[in-house]
mmCIF file of C-alpha atoms and ligand atoms in Angstrom:
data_model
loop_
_atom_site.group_PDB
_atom_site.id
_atom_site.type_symbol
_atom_site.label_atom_id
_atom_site.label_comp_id
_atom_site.label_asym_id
_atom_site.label_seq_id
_atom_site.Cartn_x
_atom_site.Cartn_y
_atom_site.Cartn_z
ATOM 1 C CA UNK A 1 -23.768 4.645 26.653
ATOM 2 C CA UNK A 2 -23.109 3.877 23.243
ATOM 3 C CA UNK A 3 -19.745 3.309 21.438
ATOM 4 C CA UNK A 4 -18.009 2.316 18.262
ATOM 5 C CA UNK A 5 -15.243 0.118 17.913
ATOM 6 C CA UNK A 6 -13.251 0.607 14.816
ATOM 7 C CA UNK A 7 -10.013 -0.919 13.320
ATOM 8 C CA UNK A 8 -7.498 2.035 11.952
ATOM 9 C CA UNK A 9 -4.922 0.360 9.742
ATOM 10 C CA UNK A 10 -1.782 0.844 9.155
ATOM 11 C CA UNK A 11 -0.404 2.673 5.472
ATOM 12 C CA UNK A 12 2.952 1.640 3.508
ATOM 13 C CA UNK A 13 4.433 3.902 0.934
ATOM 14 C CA UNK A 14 5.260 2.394 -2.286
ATOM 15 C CA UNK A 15 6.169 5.745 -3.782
ATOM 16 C CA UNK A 16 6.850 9.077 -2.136
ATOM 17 C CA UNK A 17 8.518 11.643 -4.259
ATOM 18 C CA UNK A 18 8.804 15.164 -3.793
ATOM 19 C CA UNK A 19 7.617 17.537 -6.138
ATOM 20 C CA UNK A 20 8.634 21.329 -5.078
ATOM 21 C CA UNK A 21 7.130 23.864 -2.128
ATOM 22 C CA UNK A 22 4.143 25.060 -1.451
ATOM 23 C CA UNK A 23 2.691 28.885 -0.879
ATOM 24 C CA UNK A 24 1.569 26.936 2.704
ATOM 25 C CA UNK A 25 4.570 25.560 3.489
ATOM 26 C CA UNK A 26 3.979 22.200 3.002
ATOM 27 C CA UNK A 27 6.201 20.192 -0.119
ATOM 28 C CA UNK A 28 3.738 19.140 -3.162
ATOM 29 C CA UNK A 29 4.213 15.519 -3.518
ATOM 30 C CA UNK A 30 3.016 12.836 -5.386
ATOM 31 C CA UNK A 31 2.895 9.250 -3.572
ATOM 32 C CA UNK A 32 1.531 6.102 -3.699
ATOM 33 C CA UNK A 33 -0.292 5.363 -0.411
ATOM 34 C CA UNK A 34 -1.193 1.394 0.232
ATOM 35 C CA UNK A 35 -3.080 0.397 3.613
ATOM 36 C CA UNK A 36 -1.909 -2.973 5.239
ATOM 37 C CA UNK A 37 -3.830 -5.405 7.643
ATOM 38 C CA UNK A 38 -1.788 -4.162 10.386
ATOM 39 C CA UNK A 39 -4.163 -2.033 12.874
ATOM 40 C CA UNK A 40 -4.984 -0.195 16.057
ATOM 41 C CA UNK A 41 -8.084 -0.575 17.503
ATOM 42 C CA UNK A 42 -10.013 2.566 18.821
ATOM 43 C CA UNK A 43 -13.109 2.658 20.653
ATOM 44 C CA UNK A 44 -14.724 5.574 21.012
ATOM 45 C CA UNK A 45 -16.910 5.464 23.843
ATOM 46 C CA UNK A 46 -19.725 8.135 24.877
ATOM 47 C CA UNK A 47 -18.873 9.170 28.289
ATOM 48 C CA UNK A 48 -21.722 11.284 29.218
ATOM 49 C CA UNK A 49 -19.182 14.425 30.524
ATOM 50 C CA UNK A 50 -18.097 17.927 28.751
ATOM 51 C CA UNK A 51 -14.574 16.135 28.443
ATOM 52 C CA UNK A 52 -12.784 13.510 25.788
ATOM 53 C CA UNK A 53 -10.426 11.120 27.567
ATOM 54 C CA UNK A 54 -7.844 9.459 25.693
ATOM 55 C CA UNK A 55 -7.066 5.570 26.809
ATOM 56 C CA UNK A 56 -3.768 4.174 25.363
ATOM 57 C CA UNK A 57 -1.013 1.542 27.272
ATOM 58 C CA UNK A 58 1.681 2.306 24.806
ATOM 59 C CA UNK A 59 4.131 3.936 26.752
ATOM 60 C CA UNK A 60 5.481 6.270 24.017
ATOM 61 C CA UNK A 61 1.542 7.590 23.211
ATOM 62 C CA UNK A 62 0.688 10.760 24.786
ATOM 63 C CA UNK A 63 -2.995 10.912 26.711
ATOM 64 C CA UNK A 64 -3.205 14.545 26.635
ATOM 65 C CA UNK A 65 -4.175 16.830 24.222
ATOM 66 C CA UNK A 66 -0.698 16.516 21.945
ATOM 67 C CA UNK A 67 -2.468 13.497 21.226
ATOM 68 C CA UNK A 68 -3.631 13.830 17.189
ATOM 69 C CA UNK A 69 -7.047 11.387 18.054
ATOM 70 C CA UNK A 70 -8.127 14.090 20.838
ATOM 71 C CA UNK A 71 -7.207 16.919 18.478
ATOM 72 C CA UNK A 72 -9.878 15.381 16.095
ATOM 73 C CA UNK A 73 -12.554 15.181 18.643
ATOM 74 C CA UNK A 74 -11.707 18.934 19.240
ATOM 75 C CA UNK A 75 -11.863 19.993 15.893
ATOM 76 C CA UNK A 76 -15.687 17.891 15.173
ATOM 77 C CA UNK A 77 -16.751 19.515 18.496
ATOM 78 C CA UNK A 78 -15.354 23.278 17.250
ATOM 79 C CA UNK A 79 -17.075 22.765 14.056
ATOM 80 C CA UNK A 80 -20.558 21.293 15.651
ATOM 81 C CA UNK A 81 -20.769 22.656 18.709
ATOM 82 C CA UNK A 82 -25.157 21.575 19.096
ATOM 83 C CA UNK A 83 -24.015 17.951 18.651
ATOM 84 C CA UNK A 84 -21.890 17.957 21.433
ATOM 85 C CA UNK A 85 -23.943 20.489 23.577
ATOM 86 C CA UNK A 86 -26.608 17.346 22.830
ATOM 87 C CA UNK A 87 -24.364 13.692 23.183
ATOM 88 C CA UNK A 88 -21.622 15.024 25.369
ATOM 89 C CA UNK A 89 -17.757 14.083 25.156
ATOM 90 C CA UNK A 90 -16.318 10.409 24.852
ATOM 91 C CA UNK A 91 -13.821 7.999 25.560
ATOM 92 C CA UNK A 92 -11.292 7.074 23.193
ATOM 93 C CA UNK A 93 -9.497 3.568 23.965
ATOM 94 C CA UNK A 94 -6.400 2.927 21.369
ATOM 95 C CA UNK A 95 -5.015 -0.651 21.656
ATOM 96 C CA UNK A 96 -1.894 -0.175 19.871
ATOM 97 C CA UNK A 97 -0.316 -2.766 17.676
ATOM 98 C CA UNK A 98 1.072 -0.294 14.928
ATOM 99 C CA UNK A 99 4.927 0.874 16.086
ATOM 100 C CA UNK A 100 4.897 4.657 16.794
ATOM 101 C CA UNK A 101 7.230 7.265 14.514
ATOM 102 C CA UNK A 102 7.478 4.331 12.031
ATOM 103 C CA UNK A 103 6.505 6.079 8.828
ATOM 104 C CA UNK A 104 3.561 3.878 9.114
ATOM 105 C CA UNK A 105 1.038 6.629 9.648
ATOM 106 C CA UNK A 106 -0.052 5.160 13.019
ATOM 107 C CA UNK A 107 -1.101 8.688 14.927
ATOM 108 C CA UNK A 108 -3.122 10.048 11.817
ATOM 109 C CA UNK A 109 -5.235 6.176 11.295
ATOM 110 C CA UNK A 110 -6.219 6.682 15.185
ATOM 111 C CA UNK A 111 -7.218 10.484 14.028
ATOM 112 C CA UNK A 112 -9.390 9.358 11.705
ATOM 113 C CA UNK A 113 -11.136 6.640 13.658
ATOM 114 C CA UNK A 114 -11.952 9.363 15.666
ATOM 115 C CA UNK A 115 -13.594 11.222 13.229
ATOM 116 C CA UNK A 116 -15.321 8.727 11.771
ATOM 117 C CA UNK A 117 -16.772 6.911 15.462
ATOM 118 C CA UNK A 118 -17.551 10.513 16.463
ATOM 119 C CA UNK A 119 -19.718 11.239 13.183
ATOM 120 C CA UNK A 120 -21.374 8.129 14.391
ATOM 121 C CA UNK A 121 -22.296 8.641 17.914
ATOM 122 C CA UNK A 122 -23.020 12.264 17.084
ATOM 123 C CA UNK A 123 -25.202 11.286 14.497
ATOM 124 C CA UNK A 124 -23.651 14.449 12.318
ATOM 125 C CA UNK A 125 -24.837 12.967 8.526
ATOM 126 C CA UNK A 126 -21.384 14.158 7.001
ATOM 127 C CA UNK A 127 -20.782 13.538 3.334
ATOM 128 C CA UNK A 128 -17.386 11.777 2.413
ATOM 129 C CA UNK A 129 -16.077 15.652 1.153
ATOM 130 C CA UNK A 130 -16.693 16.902 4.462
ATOM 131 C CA UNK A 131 -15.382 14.690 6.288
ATOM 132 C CA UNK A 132 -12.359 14.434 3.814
ATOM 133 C CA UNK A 133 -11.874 18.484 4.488
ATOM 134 C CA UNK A 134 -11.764 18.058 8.299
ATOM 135 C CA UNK A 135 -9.646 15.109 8.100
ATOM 136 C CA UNK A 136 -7.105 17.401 5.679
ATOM 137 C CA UNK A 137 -7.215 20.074 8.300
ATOM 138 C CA UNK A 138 -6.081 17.860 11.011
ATOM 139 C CA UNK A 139 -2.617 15.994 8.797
ATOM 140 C CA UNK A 140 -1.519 15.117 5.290
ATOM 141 C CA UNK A 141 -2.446 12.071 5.062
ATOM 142 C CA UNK A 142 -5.470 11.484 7.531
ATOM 143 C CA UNK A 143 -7.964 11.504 4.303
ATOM 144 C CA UNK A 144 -5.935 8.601 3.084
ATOM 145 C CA UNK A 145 -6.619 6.884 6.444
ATOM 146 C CA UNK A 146 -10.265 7.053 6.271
ATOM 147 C CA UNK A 147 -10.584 5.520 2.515
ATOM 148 C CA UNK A 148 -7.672 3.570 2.491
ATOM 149 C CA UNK A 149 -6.926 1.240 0.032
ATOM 150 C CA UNK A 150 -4.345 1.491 -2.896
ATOM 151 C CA UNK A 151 -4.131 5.462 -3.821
ATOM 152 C CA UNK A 152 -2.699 8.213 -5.699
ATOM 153 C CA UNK A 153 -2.477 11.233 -3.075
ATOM 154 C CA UNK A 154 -0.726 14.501 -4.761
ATOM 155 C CA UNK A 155 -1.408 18.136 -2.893
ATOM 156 C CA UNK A 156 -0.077 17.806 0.381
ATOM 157 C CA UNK A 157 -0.415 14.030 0.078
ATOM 158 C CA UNK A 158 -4.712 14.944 1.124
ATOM 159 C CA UNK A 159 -5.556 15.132 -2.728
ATOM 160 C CA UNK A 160 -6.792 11.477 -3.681
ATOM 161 C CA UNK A 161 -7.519 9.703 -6.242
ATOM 162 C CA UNK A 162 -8.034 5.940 -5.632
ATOM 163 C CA UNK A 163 -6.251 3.209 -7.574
ATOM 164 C CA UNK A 164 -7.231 -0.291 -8.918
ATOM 165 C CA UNK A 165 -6.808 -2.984 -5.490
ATOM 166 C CA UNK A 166 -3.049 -4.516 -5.392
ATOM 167 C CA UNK A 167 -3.937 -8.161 -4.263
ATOM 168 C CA UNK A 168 -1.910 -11.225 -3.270
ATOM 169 C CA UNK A 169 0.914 -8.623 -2.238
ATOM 170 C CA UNK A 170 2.500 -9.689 1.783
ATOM 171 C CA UNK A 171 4.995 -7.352 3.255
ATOM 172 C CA UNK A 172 7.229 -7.525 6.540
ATOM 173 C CA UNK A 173 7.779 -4.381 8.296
ATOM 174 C CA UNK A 174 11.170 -3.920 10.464
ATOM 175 C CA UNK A 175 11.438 -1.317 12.798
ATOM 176 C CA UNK A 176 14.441 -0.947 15.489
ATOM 177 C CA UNK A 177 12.230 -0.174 19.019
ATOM 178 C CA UNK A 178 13.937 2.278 19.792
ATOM 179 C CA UNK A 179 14.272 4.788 16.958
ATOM 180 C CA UNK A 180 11.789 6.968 15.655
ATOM 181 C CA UNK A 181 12.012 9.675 12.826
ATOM 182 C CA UNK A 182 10.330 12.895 13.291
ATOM 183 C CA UNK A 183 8.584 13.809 9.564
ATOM 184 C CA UNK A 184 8.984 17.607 10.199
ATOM 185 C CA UNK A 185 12.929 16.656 10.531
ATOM 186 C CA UNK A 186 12.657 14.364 7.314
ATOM 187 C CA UNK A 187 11.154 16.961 5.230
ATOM 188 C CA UNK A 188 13.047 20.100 6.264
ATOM 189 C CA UNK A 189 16.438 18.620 5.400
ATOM 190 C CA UNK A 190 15.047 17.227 2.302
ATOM 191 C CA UNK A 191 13.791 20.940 1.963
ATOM 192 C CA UNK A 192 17.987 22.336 2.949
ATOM 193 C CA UNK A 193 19.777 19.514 0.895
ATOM 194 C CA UNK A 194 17.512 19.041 -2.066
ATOM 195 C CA UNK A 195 15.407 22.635 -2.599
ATOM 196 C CA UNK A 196 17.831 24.545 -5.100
ATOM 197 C CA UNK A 197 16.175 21.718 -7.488
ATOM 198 C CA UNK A 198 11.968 21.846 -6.610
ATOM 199 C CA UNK A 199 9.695 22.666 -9.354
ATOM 200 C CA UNK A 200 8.775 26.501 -8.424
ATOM 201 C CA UNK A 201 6.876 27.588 -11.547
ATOM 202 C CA UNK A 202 2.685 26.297 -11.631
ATOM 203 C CA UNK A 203 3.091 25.423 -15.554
ATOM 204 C CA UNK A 204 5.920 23.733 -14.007
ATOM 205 C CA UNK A 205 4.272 21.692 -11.536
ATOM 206 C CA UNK A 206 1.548 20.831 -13.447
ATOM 207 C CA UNK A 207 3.491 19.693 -15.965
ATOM 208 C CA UNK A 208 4.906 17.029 -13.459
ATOM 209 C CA UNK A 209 1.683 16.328 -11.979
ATOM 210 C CA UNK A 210 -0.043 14.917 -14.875
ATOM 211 C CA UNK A 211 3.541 13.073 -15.805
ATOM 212 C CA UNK A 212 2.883 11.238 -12.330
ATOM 213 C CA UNK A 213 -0.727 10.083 -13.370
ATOM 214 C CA UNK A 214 0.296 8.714 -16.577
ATOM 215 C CA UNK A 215 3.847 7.268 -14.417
ATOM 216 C CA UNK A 216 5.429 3.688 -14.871
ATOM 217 C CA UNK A 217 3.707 3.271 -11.214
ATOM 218 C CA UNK A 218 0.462 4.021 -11.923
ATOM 219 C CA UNK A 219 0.052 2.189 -14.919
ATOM 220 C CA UNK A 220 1.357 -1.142 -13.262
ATOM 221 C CA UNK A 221 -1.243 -0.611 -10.660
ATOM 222 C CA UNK A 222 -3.927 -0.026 -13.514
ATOM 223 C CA UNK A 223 -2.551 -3.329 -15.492
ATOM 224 C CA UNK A 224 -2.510 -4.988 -11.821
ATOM 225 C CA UNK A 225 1.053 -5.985 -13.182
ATOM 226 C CA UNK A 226 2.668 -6.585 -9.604
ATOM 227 C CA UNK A 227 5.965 -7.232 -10.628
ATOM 228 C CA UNK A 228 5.988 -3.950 -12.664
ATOM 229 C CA UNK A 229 4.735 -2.182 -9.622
ATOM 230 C CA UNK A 230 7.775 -3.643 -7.278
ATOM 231 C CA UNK A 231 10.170 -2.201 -9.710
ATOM 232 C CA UNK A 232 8.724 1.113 -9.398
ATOM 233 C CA UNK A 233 9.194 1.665 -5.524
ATOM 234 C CA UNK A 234 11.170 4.837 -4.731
ATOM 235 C CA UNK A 235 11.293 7.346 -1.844
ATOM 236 C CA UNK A 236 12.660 10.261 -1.820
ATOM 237 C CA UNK A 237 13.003 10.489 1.745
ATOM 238 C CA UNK A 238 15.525 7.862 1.768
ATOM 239 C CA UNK A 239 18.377 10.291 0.666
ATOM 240 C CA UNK A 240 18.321 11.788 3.913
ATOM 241 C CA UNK A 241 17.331 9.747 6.213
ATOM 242 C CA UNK A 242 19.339 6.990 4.943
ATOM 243 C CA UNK A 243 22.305 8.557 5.471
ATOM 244 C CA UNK A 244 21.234 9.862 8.965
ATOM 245 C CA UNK A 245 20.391 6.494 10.035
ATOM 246 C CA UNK A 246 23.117 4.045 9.438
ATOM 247 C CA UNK A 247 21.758 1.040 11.011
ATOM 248 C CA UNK A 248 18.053 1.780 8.669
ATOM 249 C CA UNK A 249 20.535 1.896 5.381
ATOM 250 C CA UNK A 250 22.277 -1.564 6.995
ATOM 251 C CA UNK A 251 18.207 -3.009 7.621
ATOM 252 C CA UNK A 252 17.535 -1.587 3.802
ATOM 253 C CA UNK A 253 20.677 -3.176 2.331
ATOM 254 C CA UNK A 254 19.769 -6.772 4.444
ATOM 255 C CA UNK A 255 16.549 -6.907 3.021
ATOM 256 C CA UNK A 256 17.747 -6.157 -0.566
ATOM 257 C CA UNK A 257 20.076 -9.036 -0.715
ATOM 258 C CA UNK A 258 17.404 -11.459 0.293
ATOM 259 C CA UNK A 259 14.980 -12.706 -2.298
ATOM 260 C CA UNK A 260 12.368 -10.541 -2.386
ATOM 261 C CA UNK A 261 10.305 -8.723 -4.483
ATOM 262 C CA UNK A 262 10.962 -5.378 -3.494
ATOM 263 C CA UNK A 263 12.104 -2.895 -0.903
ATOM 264 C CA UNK A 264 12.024 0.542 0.566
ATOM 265 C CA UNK A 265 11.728 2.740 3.756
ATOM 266 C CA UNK A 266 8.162 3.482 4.773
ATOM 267 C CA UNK A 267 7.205 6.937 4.551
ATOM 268 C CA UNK A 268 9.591 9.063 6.613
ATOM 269 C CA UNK A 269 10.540 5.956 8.456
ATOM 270 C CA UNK A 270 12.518 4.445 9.963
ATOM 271 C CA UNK A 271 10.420 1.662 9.393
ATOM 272 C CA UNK A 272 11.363 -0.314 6.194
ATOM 273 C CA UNK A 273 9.620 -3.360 4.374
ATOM 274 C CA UNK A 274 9.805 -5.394 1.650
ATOM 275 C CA UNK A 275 7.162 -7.258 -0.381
ATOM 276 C CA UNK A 276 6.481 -10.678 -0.807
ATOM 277 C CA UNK A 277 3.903 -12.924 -2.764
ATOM 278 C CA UNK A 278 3.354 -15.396 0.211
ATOM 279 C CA UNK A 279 3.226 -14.997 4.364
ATOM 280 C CA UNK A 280 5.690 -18.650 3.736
ATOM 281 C CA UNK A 281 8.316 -16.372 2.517
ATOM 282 C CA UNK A 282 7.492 -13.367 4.295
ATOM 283 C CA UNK A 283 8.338 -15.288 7.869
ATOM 284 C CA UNK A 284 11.235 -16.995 5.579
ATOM 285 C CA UNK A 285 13.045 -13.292 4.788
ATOM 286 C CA UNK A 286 11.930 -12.675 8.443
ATOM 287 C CA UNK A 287 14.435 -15.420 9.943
ATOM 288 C CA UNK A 288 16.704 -14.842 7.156
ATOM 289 C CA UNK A 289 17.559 -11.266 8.262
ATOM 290 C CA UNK A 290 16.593 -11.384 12.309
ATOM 291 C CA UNK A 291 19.539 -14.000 11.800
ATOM 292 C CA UNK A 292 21.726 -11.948 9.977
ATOM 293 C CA UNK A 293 21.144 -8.281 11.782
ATOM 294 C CA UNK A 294 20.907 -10.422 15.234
ATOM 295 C CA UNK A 295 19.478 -7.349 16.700
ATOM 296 C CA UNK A 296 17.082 -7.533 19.964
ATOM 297 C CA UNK A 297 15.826 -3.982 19.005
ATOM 298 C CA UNK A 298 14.938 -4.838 15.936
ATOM 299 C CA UNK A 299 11.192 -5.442 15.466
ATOM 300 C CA UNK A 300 9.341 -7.801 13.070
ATOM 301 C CA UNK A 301 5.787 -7.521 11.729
ATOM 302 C CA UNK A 302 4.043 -9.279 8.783
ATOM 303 C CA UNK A 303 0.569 -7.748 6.793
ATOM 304 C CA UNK A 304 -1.363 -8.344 3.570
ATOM 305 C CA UNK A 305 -2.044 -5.326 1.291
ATOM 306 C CA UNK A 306 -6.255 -4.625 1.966
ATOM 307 C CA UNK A 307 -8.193 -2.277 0.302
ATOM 308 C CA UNK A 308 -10.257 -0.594 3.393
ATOM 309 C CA UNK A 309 -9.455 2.372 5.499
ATOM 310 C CA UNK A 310 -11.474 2.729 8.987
ATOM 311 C CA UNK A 311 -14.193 0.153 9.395
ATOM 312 C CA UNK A 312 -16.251 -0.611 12.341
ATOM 313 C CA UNK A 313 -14.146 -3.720 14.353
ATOM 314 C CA UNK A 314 -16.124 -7.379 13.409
ATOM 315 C CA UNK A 315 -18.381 -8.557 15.594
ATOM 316 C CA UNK A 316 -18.615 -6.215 18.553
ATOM 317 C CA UNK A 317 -21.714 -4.074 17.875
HETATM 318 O O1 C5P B 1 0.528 17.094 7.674
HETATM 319 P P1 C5P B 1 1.331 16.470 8.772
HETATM 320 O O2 C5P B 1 1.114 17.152 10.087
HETATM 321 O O3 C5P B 1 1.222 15.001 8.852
HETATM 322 O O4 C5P B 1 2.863 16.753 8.387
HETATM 323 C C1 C5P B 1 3.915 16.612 9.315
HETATM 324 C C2 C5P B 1 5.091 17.470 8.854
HETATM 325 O O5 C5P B 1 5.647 16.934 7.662
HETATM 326 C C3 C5P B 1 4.714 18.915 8.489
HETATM 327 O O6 C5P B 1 4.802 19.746 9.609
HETATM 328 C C4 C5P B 1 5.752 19.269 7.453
HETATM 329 O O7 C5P B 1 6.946 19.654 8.105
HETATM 330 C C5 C5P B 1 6.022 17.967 6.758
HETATM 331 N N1 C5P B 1 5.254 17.811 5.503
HETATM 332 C C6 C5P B 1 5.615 18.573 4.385
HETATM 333 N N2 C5P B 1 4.890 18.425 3.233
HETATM 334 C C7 C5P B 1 3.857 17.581 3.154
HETATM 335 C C8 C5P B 1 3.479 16.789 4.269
HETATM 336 C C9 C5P B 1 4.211 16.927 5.437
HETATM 337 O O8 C5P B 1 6.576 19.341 4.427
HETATM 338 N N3 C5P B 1 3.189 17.472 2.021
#
């Protein structure tokens, strides 16, 4: 039986703000998406039967259907129903090492290692824009996931438009285990709080669109001016969740009064990092505030900015 073994990183935002509503439901938003070397790693096996089987340890990972990887092996067998008829369902293994509800876009990489191992085995010949149109129907930011890299994502977050590479950039991730933000709640009291003030009008929004492209951000990234770049962090979600979350505001507030380059929450956390130009002082501000929070819940990781989405895992095919 033949399988694909694939490594699904990990994304950090480095800017996340909100734009205004759209006719679908979903906020327009303009963001700056950045993948990190921390990954899953999804097999997808064939398994010769009518079925897809999701394999995951992680106690806090559903195997069922709720899963978002089996809902992308639905959706490629809804849309090519022959190819399955001919290779059959498959096995999907996900060794979890990215924290779950973290902001850190963990459920929607393993989606789109599924799409991309399925095109595979299946054989289907998809161009990038059709795969990029099934991965928007599945989540947000699940196109993101399969190009990865540094990115400008407007729309729903599923519009793209890739960005010079940020190099030499390390960031530590903390996470308390046991807390996990749900994105629907992050945006819909964004949505009650903040609304009265969203950009309703199109001239309106396009006006603000094309002030993002030309944005103190996305120059930085252009110049490959990190410093400039750190100073530009922001997320919107942080003014509610923040609040909501008193012991993410303490983590936020740790970090910032340790020298580092920058901080923010990821996404809509809880997860929040902060940037560094070495792993030396990553594990440094790591000691620095594990000693200061003194915390057993509180989780530590440490990544390098890379500029890949979903590639097949080294050395196993
Ligand atoms: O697209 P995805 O399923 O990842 O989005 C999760 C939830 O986040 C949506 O149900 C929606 O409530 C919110 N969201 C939003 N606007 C976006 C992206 C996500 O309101 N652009």
């Amino acid at each position: 039986m033949r399988s694909y073994s694939l490594i699904a990183p990990a994304k950090i935002n480095l800017y996340l703000e909100i734009i205004g509503d759209r006719p679908d439901g979903y906020h327009e938003l303009s963001m700056v998406l950045q993948s990190i070397d921390l990954g899953d790693r999804v097999e997808i096996r064939a398994n010769g039967t009518e079925d897809f089987r999701i394999h995951c340890q992680h106690p806090e990972v559903p195997c069922d259907r709720t899963n978002l990887a089996y809902r992308a092996a639905e959706l490629l067998k809804t849309n090519y129903p022959e190819a399955f008829e001919q290779y059959g369902g498959a096995d999907i293994f996900i060794d979890k090492q990215i924290p779950v509800a973290a902001g850190l876009a963990g459920g929607s990489s393993n989606a789109a290692a599924v799409l991309v191992g399925l095109e595979m085995l299946w054989d289907l010949g998809l161009t990038q824009p059709e795969l990029h149109d099934l991965a928007s129907q599945l989540g947000s930011d699940i196109p993101f996931c399969i190009t990865g890299g540094t990115a400008l994502a407007t729309g729903r977050g599923n519009e793209l438009e890739p960005l010079p590479d940020l190099e030499g950039l390390y960031v530590i991730l903390a996470k308390y285990r046991s807390l996990g933000v749900s994105t629907a709640w992050a945006y819909q009291t964004y949505r009650q709080q903040f609304g009265s003030s969203y950009v309703r009008e199109s001239p309106d929004l396009a006006a603000r669109q094309k002030r993002v492209h030309s944005g103190p951000i996305v120059k930085a990234i252009a110049l490959r001016d990190e410093m400039k770049v750190v100073e530009c962090l922001h997320n919107d979600l942080e003014k509610v969740v923040l609040p909501e979350y008193p012991q993410v505001l303490k983590l936020r507030q740790t970090f910032e009064q340790c020298d580092v380059l920058g901080t923010l929450m990821s996404g809509s956390g809880p997860t929040v990092f902060a940037l560094t130009d070495s792993r030396e002082k990553a594990e440094q501000i790591r000691a620095q505030v594990q000693n200061t929070l003194g915390n057993p819940d509180l989780n530590f990781w440490i990544a390098k900015f890379i500029n890949t989405g979903i590639q097949l895992a080294p050395g196993v095919h």
